[in-house]
Short mmCIF file of N, CA and C in Angstrom, two decimals:
data_model
loop_
_atom_site.label_atom_id
_atom_site.label_comp_id
_atom_site.label_asym_id
_atom_site.label_seq_id
_atom_site.Cartn_x
_atom_site.Cartn_y
_atom_site.Cartn_z
N MET A 3 12.19 22.83 -12.82
CA MET A 3 11.38 23.34 -12.12
C MET A 3 10.42 22.70 -10.27
N ARG A 4 10.84 22.97 -9.31
CA ARG A 4 9.91 22.36 -8.18
C ARG A 4 8.30 22.56 -8.34
N LYS A 5 8.02 21.53 -7.37
CA LYS A 5 6.78 21.67 -7.64
C LYS A 5 5.92 22.62 -6.50
N SER A 6 6.34 23.41 -5.86
CA SER A 6 6.16 24.60 -5.59
C SER A 6 6.08 25.71 -6.01
N SER A 7 7.49 26.03 -6.35
CA SER A 7 8.13 26.58 -7.06
C SER A 7 6.39 26.62 -8.61
N LYS A 8 5.88 25.65 -8.81
CA LYS A 8 4.82 25.47 -9.94
C LYS A 8 3.80 26.02 -9.75
N LYS A 9 3.36 25.76 -8.19
CA LYS A 9 2.46 25.87 -7.75
C LYS A 9 2.43 27.52 -7.28
N LEU A 10 3.57 28.05 -6.94
CA LEU A 10 3.32 29.36 -6.92
C LEU A 10 3.32 30.64 -7.87
N LEU A 11 4.01 29.99 -8.64
CA LEU A 11 3.91 30.87 -10.55
C LEU A 11 2.27 30.66 -10.68
N VAL A 12 1.22 29.77 -11.15
CA VAL A 12 -0.01 29.47 -11.91
C VAL A 12 -1.22 30.01 -10.77
N ALA A 13 -0.26 30.45 -9.30
CA ALA A 13 -1.21 31.41 -8.04
C ALA A 13 -0.64 32.51 -9.02
N LEU A 14 0.29 33.12 -8.78
CA LEU A 14 0.88 34.38 -9.53
C LEU A 14 0.34 34.82 -10.76
N LEU A 15 0.11 33.89 -11.90
CA LEU A 15 -0.17 33.66 -13.43
C LEU A 15 -1.90 33.84 -13.30
N SER A 16 -3.11 33.43 -12.07
CA SER A 16 -4.01 33.05 -12.15
C SER A 16 -3.97 34.68 -11.60
N VAL A 17 -3.65 35.31 -11.19
CA VAL A 17 -4.12 36.32 -10.16
C VAL A 17 -3.94 37.99 -11.83
N CYS A 18 -2.93 37.28 -11.77
CA CYS A 18 -3.04 38.68 -13.14
C CYS A 18 -3.48 38.63 -14.15
N LEU A 19 -4.40 36.91 -14.68
CA LEU A 19 -5.08 36.92 -15.40
C LEU A 19 -6.12 37.73 -15.00
N MET A 20 -7.04 37.49 -13.97
CA MET A 20 -8.26 37.62 -12.78
C MET A 20 -8.27 38.86 -12.86
N SER A 21 -7.18 39.86 -12.86
CA SER A 21 -6.48 41.67 -12.33
C SER A 21 -6.83 41.80 -14.28
N VAL A 22 -6.30 41.91 -14.49
CA VAL A 22 -6.24 42.28 -16.55
C VAL A 22 -7.74 42.47 -16.38
N SER A 23 -8.53 40.66 -16.43
CA SER A 23 -9.58 40.32 -17.03
C SER A 23 -10.92 41.05 -16.29
N ALA A 24 -10.50 41.00 -15.23
CA ALA A 24 -11.96 41.97 -14.65
C ALA A 24 -11.67 43.37 -14.03
N VAL A 25 -12.62 43.79 -15.38
CA VAL A 25 -11.79 45.17 -15.87
C VAL A 25 -13.37 45.90 -15.37
N PRO A 26 -13.54 46.81 -14.30
CA PRO A 26 -15.86 47.16 -13.52
C PRO A 26 -16.07 47.92 -14.42
N VAL A 27 -17.30 46.67 -14.78
CA VAL A 27 -18.26 47.82 -15.31
C VAL A 27 -19.31 48.04 -14.41
N PHE A 28 -20.13 48.89 -14.56
CA PHE A 28 -21.47 49.27 -13.58
C PHE A 28 -21.47 48.44 -12.94
N GLY A 29 -21.04 49.03 -11.57
CA GLY A 29 -20.59 48.41 -9.84
C GLY A 29 -20.27 46.86 -9.89
N GLU A 30 -19.04 46.49 -10.81
CA GLU A 30 -18.44 45.29 -10.61
C GLU A 30 -17.38 45.59 -9.84
N GLU A 31 -17.12 46.70 -9.53
CA GLU A 31 -15.69 46.37 -8.64
C GLU A 31 -15.09 45.97 -7.76
N ALA A 32 -15.57 44.90 -7.29
CA ALA A 32 -15.73 43.69 -6.08
C ALA A 32 -15.03 42.72 -6.79
N THR A 33 -14.90 42.74 -8.21
CA THR A 33 -14.54 41.15 -8.93
C THR A 33 -13.24 40.91 -8.50
N VAL A 34 -12.33 41.99 -8.78
CA VAL A 34 -10.99 41.86 -8.44
C VAL A 34 -10.40 41.31 -6.81
N ALA A 35 -11.32 41.47 -6.25
CA ALA A 35 -10.48 40.93 -3.96
C ALA A 35 -11.48 39.92 -4.35
N GLU A 36 -12.66 39.47 -4.81
CA GLU A 36 -13.11 38.40 -4.88
C GLU A 36 -12.22 37.28 -5.45
N SER A 37 -11.23 37.73 -6.27
CA SER A 37 -10.80 36.32 -7.41
C SER A 37 -9.70 36.33 -6.29
N THR A 38 -9.19 37.14 -6.02
CA THR A 38 -7.64 37.06 -5.24
C THR A 38 -8.09 36.05 -3.58
N THR A 39 -9.47 37.10 -3.42
CA THR A 39 -9.68 35.92 -2.17
C THR A 39 -10.20 34.34 -2.24
N LYS A 40 -10.30 34.20 -4.21
CA LYS A 40 -10.64 32.85 -3.79
C LYS A 40 -9.63 32.12 -4.08
N VAL A 41 -8.17 32.34 -4.52
CA VAL A 41 -6.90 32.46 -4.40
C VAL A 41 -6.44 32.11 -3.30
N VAL A 42 -6.07 32.55 -2.99
CA VAL A 42 -5.86 32.73 -1.35
C VAL A 42 -6.17 30.92 -0.67
N LYS A 43 -8.06 32.11 -0.80
CA LYS A 43 -8.60 30.36 0.06
C LYS A 43 -8.13 28.96 -0.24
N GLN A 44 -8.07 29.55 -1.59
CA GLN A 44 -7.58 28.42 -2.98
C GLN A 44 -6.26 27.70 -1.96
N GLN A 45 -5.02 28.39 -1.61
CA GLN A 45 -3.85 28.36 -1.34
C GLN A 45 -3.85 27.93 0.04
N LYS A 46 -4.47 28.32 0.73
CA LYS A 46 -4.60 28.26 2.15
C LYS A 46 -5.23 26.63 2.32
N GLN A 47 -5.90 25.63 1.39
CA GLN A 47 -6.38 24.22 1.43
C GLN A 47 -5.44 23.64 0.69
N GLU A 48 -4.56 23.71 -0.15
CA GLU A 48 -3.60 23.18 -0.21
C GLU A 48 -2.30 22.44 0.74
N LYS A 49 -2.57 23.66 1.63
CA LYS A 49 -1.15 23.68 2.53
C LYS A 49 -1.79 22.92 3.69
N LYS A 50 -3.06 22.92 3.97
CA LYS A 50 -3.56 21.88 4.95
C LYS A 50 -4.17 21.00 4.15
N VAL A 51 -3.69 20.45 2.90
CA VAL A 51 -3.73 18.64 2.48
C VAL A 51 -2.85 18.54 2.68
N GLU A 52 -1.06 19.43 2.59
CA GLU A 52 -0.71 18.89 2.51
C GLU A 52 1.13 18.79 3.37
N LYS A 53 0.03 19.47 4.76
CA LYS A 53 0.20 18.98 6.33
C LYS A 53 -0.25 18.42 6.84
N ALA A 54 -1.46 17.74 5.87
CA ALA A 54 -2.57 16.30 6.57
C ALA A 54 -1.28 14.80 6.02
N LYS A 55 -0.83 15.66 4.79
CA LYS A 55 -0.36 13.41 4.09
C LYS A 55 1.31 14.10 5.49
N LYS A 56 1.65 15.08 5.71
CA LYS A 56 2.96 14.77 6.19
C LYS A 56 2.64 14.22 7.64
N THR A 57 0.93 14.52 7.87
CA THR A 57 1.10 13.81 9.59
C THR A 57 0.50 11.92 9.64
N THR A 58 0.13 11.51 8.75
CA THR A 58 -0.31 10.34 8.57
C THR A 58 0.84 10.02 8.94
N LYS A 59 0.12 8.66 9.86
CA LYS A 59 1.44 7.59 10.27
C LYS A 59 0.77 6.45 9.98
N LYS A 60 2.11 5.15 9.91
CA LYS A 60 1.91 4.02 9.18
C LYS A 60 1.58 3.52 10.77
N VAL A 61 0.50 2.43 9.56
CA VAL A 61 0.07 1.51 11.33
C VAL A 61 1.29 0.03 11.18
N ARG A 62 2.19 0.60 11.95
CA ARG A 62 2.76 -0.79 12.51
C ARG A 62 1.70 -2.46 12.55
N VAL A 63 2.44 -3.59 11.94
CA VAL A 63 1.49 -4.89 12.36
C VAL A 63 2.15 -5.27 13.25
N LYS A 64 1.77 -6.27 13.62
CA LYS A 64 2.44 -7.18 14.96
C LYS A 64 2.57 -8.61 14.21
N LYS A 65 3.52 -9.39 14.96
CA LYS A 65 4.50 -10.66 13.57
C LYS A 65 3.03 -11.50 14.50
N SER A 66 2.40 -12.41 13.84
CA SER A 66 1.41 -13.28 14.51
C SER A 66 1.59 -14.21 15.04
N LYS A 67 1.81 -14.73 16.11
CA LYS A 67 1.86 -16.33 16.90
C LYS A 67 1.11 -17.44 15.79
N VAL A 68 1.00 -17.42 14.66
CA VAL A 68 0.42 -18.25 14.15
C VAL A 68 1.72 -19.43 13.49
N LYS A 69 2.22 -20.09 13.25
CA LYS A 69 2.75 -20.90 13.02
C LYS A 69 2.99 -21.53 12.21
N VAL A 70 3.70 -21.93 10.82
CA VAL A 70 4.30 -22.24 9.84
C VAL A 70 4.32 -24.38 10.15
N ALA A 71 4.05 -24.38 9.44
CA ALA A 71 3.92 -26.02 9.88
C ALA A 71 5.01 -26.68 8.56
N LYS A 72 4.65 -26.25 7.44
CA LYS A 72 5.70 -26.12 6.18
C LYS A 72 4.93 -26.03 4.87
N ALA A 73 5.57 -25.12 4.07
CA ALA A 73 5.96 -25.26 3.03
C ALA A 73 6.26 -25.64 1.68
N THR A 74 5.61 -26.29 0.38
CA THR A 74 6.01 -26.90 -0.40
C THR A 74 5.43 -26.46 -1.34
N VAL A 75 6.96 -26.74 -2.99
CA VAL A 75 6.44 -26.83 -3.93
C VAL A 75 5.98 -27.53 -4.87
N ASN A 76 5.60 -27.85 -6.02
CA ASN A 76 5.45 -27.98 -6.84
C ASN A 76 5.16 -27.28 -7.67
N LYS A 77 6.01 -27.28 -9.01
CA LYS A 77 6.38 -26.67 -9.79
C LYS A 77 6.29 -24.74 -9.62
N ASN A 78 4.86 -23.93 -10.30
CA ASN A 78 4.96 -22.73 -9.70
C ASN A 78 3.87 -22.69 -8.74
N LYS A 79 3.25 -23.68 -7.97
CA LYS A 79 2.09 -23.26 -6.61
C LYS A 79 3.62 -23.81 -5.84
N VAL A 80 2.13 -23.03 -4.01
CA VAL A 80 2.89 -23.22 -3.10
C VAL A 80 1.73 -23.31 -2.27
N LEU A 81 2.30 -24.74 -1.45
CA LEU A 81 1.41 -24.94 -0.17
C LEU A 81 1.89 -24.30 0.79
N ILE A 82 1.38 -24.31 1.86
CA ILE A 82 2.00 -23.36 3.14
C ILE A 82 0.36 -23.55 4.07
N LYS A 83 1.33 -25.00 5.20
CA LYS A 83 0.41 -25.14 6.08
C LYS A 83 0.41 -25.05 7.36
N PHE A 84 -0.22 -24.29 8.22
CA PHE A 84 0.00 -24.24 9.48
C PHE A 84 -1.02 -24.22 10.63
N ARG A 85 -0.05 -24.94 11.71
CA ARG A 85 -0.10 -25.50 13.02
C ARG A 85 -1.32 -24.98 13.21
N GLY A 86 -2.44 -25.42 13.56
CA GLY A 86 -4.51 -25.08 14.13
C GLY A 86 -4.82 -24.41 13.30
N LYS A 87 -5.63 -23.66 13.80
CA LYS A 87 -6.79 -23.43 13.09
C LYS A 87 -6.32 -21.46 13.07
N VAL A 88 -6.69 -21.11 12.11
CA VAL A 88 -6.07 -19.79 11.78
C VAL A 88 -7.25 -19.22 11.07
N SER A 89 -7.80 -17.48 11.14
CA SER A 89 -8.26 -16.67 10.43
C SER A 89 -8.16 -15.65 9.57
N TYR A 90 -8.43 -15.15 8.14
CA TYR A 90 -8.37 -14.29 7.54
C TYR A 90 -8.93 -12.65 7.67
N GLU A 91 -7.99 -11.07 7.02
CA GLU A 91 -8.75 -10.66 7.20
C GLU A 91 -7.60 -9.63 6.42
N ASN A 92 -8.12 -9.12 5.54
CA ASN A 92 -7.41 -8.34 4.39
C ASN A 92 -6.51 -8.41 4.26
N VAL A 93 -6.22 -10.04 3.45
CA VAL A 93 -5.14 -10.21 3.58
C VAL A 93 -4.28 -9.81 2.05
N THR A 94 -3.03 -10.01 2.49
CA THR A 94 -1.44 -9.63 1.09
C THR A 94 -0.66 -10.20 1.90
N VAL A 95 -0.05 -11.02 0.83
CA VAL A 95 1.18 -11.88 0.29
C VAL A 95 1.79 -11.61 0.01
N SER A 96 3.51 -11.12 -0.08
CA SER A 96 4.21 -11.16 -0.38
C SER A 96 5.45 -12.33 -0.65
N VAL A 97 6.25 -11.85 -1.92
CA VAL A 97 6.85 -12.68 -2.15
C VAL A 97 8.39 -12.91 -2.53
N GLN A 98 8.84 -12.63 -2.24
CA GLN A 98 10.57 -12.16 -2.60
C GLN A 98 11.30 -13.64 -2.91
N ASN A 99 12.80 -13.04 -3.48
CA ASN A 99 13.47 -13.94 -3.62
C ASN A 99 14.97 -13.61 -3.16
N GLU A 100 15.85 -14.55 -3.07
CA GLU A 100 17.21 -14.24 -2.45
C GLU A 100 17.86 -13.19 -2.54
N ASP A 101 17.42 -12.45 -4.11
CA ASP A 101 18.20 -10.77 -4.23
C ASP A 101 16.57 -9.49 -3.40
N GLY A 102 16.08 -10.17 -2.41
CA GLY A 102 14.52 -9.25 -2.86
C GLY A 102 13.99 -8.42 -3.16
N GLN A 103 14.02 -8.92 -4.20
CA GLN A 103 12.96 -8.13 -5.20
C GLN A 103 11.24 -9.10 -5.23
N GLU A 104 10.86 -8.48 -5.27
CA GLU A 104 9.12 -9.11 -4.87
C GLU A 104 9.01 -9.89 -6.71
N MET A 105 8.05 -10.87 -6.17
CA MET A 105 7.90 -12.12 -7.23
C MET A 105 6.37 -11.71 -7.50
N GLU A 106 5.59 -12.21 -8.92
CA GLU A 106 4.27 -12.04 -8.91
C GLU A 106 3.69 -12.91 -7.99
N VAL A 107 2.32 -12.39 -6.66
CA VAL A 107 1.97 -14.00 -6.15
C VAL A 107 -0.25 -14.32 -6.61
N LYS A 108 -0.33 -15.07 -6.57
CA LYS A 108 -1.44 -15.13 -6.86
C LYS A 108 -1.82 -16.14 -5.59
N VAL A 109 -3.35 -14.98 -5.17
CA VAL A 109 -3.71 -16.44 -3.96
C VAL A 109 -4.26 -17.54 -3.81
N LEU A 110 -4.49 -18.15 -4.70
CA LEU A 110 -5.62 -19.50 -5.76
C LEU A 110 -6.24 -19.62 -4.06
N LYS A 111 -6.69 -20.23 -2.89
CA LYS A 111 -7.47 -21.43 -1.94
C LYS A 111 -6.75 -20.58 -0.62
N LYS A 112 -7.45 -20.47 0.54
CA LYS A 112 -7.18 -19.93 1.57
C LYS A 112 -8.46 -21.09 2.60
N THR A 113 -7.88 -21.82 3.15
CA THR A 113 -8.39 -22.55 4.40
C THR A 113 -8.48 -22.42 5.76
N LYS A 114 -9.15 -23.20 6.87
CA LYS A 114 -8.75 -22.84 7.69
C LYS A 114 -6.90 -23.02 9.03
N SER A 115 -7.03 -24.04 8.02
CA SER A 115 -5.29 -24.84 8.27
C SER A 115 -4.45 -24.91 6.85
N GLN A 116 -4.44 -23.91 5.46
CA GLN A 116 -3.57 -23.54 5.04
C GLN A 116 -3.07 -22.89 3.69
N MET A 117 -2.89 -22.80 2.75
CA MET A 117 -3.22 -21.48 1.83
C MET A 117 -1.75 -21.82 0.53
N LYS A 118 -2.87 -22.12 -0.37
CA LYS A 118 -2.24 -21.73 -1.35
C LYS A 118 -2.10 -20.87 -2.61
N LEU A 119 -0.57 -21.27 -3.16
CA LEU A 119 -0.26 -20.30 -3.83
C LEU A 119 0.05 -19.47 -4.73
N LYS A 120 -0.19 -19.21 -6.32
CA LYS A 120 0.60 -19.56 -7.30
C LYS A 120 1.45 -18.62 -7.60
N VAL A 121 2.91 -18.24 -7.73
CA VAL A 121 4.75 -17.97 -7.76
C VAL A 121 4.69 -17.58 -8.83
N ASN A 122 4.53 -16.85 -9.73
CA ASN A 122 5.51 -16.80 -11.48
C ASN A 122 6.86 -17.03 -11.84
N GLY A 123 7.65 -17.35 -12.33
CA GLY A 123 9.20 -17.21 -11.56
C GLY A 123 10.17 -17.67 -11.05
N LEU A 124 9.64 -18.69 -10.40
CA LEU A 124 10.75 -19.41 -9.57
C LEU A 124 11.05 -19.78 -10.14
N GLU A 125 12.96 -20.37 -9.48
CA GLU A 125 13.75 -21.08 -9.61
C GLU A 125 14.45 -21.83 -9.41
N LYS A 126 14.33 -23.08 -9.96
CA LYS A 126 15.25 -24.05 -9.33
C LYS A 126 16.77 -23.94 -8.46
N GLY A 127 16.55 -24.39 -7.13
CA GLY A 127 17.53 -24.05 -6.82
C GLY A 127 17.88 -22.72 -5.77
N LYS A 128 16.76 -21.61 -6.05
CA LYS A 128 16.68 -20.52 -5.00
C LYS A 128 15.71 -20.69 -4.00
N THR A 129 15.79 -20.31 -3.26
CA THR A 129 15.59 -20.02 -1.55
C THR A 129 14.28 -18.89 -1.87
N TYR A 130 13.28 -18.76 -1.47
CA TYR A 130 12.18 -17.49 -1.88
C TYR A 130 11.14 -17.42 -0.34
N SER A 131 10.90 -15.96 0.37
CA SER A 131 10.66 -15.51 1.23
C SER A 131 9.28 -15.49 1.40
N VAL A 132 8.22 -15.39 1.82
CA VAL A 132 7.14 -15.21 2.33
C VAL A 132 6.56 -14.48 3.45
N THR A 133 5.50 -12.89 2.89
CA THR A 133 5.34 -12.70 4.32
C THR A 133 3.82 -12.98 4.04
N ILE A 134 2.92 -13.60 4.83
CA ILE A 134 1.52 -13.10 4.72
C ILE A 134 0.77 -12.18 6.18
N THR A 135 -0.51 -11.49 5.48
CA THR A 135 -0.10 -10.09 6.83
C THR A 135 -1.69 -10.30 6.34
N GLY A 136 -2.41 -10.11 7.70
CA GLY A 136 -3.85 -9.73 7.98
C GLY A 136 -4.26 -11.81 8.35
N ILE A 137 -3.51 -11.95 8.71
CA ILE A 137 -3.64 -14.03 9.26
C ILE A 137 -3.27 -13.68 11.30
N LYS A 138 -4.91 -14.68 11.84
CA LYS A 138 -4.40 -14.97 12.78
C LYS A 138 -5.47 -16.36 13.33
N LYS A 139 -4.60 -17.00 14.97
CA LYS A 139 -4.69 -17.88 15.54
C LYS A 139 -6.10 -17.44 15.50
N LYS A 140 -6.94 -18.71 15.13
CA LYS A 140 -8.10 -18.60 15.42
C LYS A 140 -9.01 -17.95 17.09
N LYS A 141 -7.84 -18.15 17.99
CA LYS A 141 -8.36 -17.88 19.65
C LYS A 141 -7.80 -16.31 19.57
N ASP A 142 -7.30 -15.80 19.11
CA ASP A 142 -6.21 -14.42 18.93
C ASP A 142 -7.40 -12.76 18.56
N LYS A 143 -7.13 -12.36 19.46
CA LYS A 143 -7.40 -11.08 19.20
C LYS A 143 -7.46 -10.10 17.90
N GLU A 144 -5.87 -10.19 17.83
CA GLU A 144 -5.64 -9.31 16.99
C GLU A 144 -4.76 -9.85 15.30
N PHE A 145 -5.17 -9.35 14.30
CA PHE A 145 -4.61 -10.22 13.31
C PHE A 145 -2.70 -9.46 12.65
N GLY A 146 -2.41 -10.85 12.18
CA GLY A 146 -1.14 -9.84 12.27
C GLY A 146 -0.30 -10.47 10.89
N TYR A 147 1.19 -10.91 10.88
CA TYR A 147 1.54 -11.45 9.79
C TYR A 147 2.82 -12.64 10.08
N VAL A 148 2.91 -13.57 9.46
CA VAL A 148 3.72 -14.13 9.33
C VAL A 148 4.18 -14.52 8.74
N LYS A 149 5.95 -14.85 8.75
CA LYS A 149 7.15 -15.20 7.98
C LYS A 149 7.23 -16.53 7.30
N THR A 150 7.77 -17.37 6.29
CA THR A 150 7.82 -18.19 6.47
C THR A 150 9.50 -18.11 5.30
N THR A 151 9.63 -19.31 5.14
CA THR A 151 11.14 -19.49 3.53
C THR A 151 10.74 -20.28 2.74
N PHE A 152 11.19 -21.27 1.86
CA PHE A 152 10.58 -22.25 0.89
C PHE A 152 11.84 -21.87 0.07
N LYS A 153 12.53 -23.14 -0.37
CA LYS A 153 13.36 -23.86 -1.46
C LYS A 153 12.32 -24.42 -2.35
N LYS A 154 12.97 -24.02 -3.92
CA LYS A 154 12.46 -24.65 -5.01
C LYS A 154 13.82 -25.66 -5.47
N LYS A 155 13.15 -27.49 -4.50
CA LYS A 155 13.76 -28.10 -5.22
C LYS A 155 13.90 -28.26 -7.09
N LYS A 156 13.48 -28.78 -7.82
CA LYS A 156 12.64 -29.47 -8.42
C LYS A 156 12.79 -28.17 -9.70
#
């Protein structure tokens, strides 16, 4: 059953149950109308939330001017050295294998000129791509992303 069908069914059942249980007792004739009004208001609110979800825009991140000098691998540790000094803000790092699958990655250390990562599951002879988001050259105004690749030789 669809999500919208379930919502409609729940709303109808709740209205029916309220109308059956809301028997007027000594001047409480308005309870059925009030209950129906509450359900209608709730449905309108749900529609607003759905509309807001649809209108949310994705933010595009620009490519940073940061240049990678080199990336070296030692066991499951990856050291990425940058040309010049860099700054970080809300850094996210992703590592993908040759098949495009995400690897488990942890940032061990960030400095002005390099970043050290721990990547589990690296295999000999395979090439991996790294994307670092939330990085910029020290003098730049906007943060962006930088991509590089490395190969595990041993």
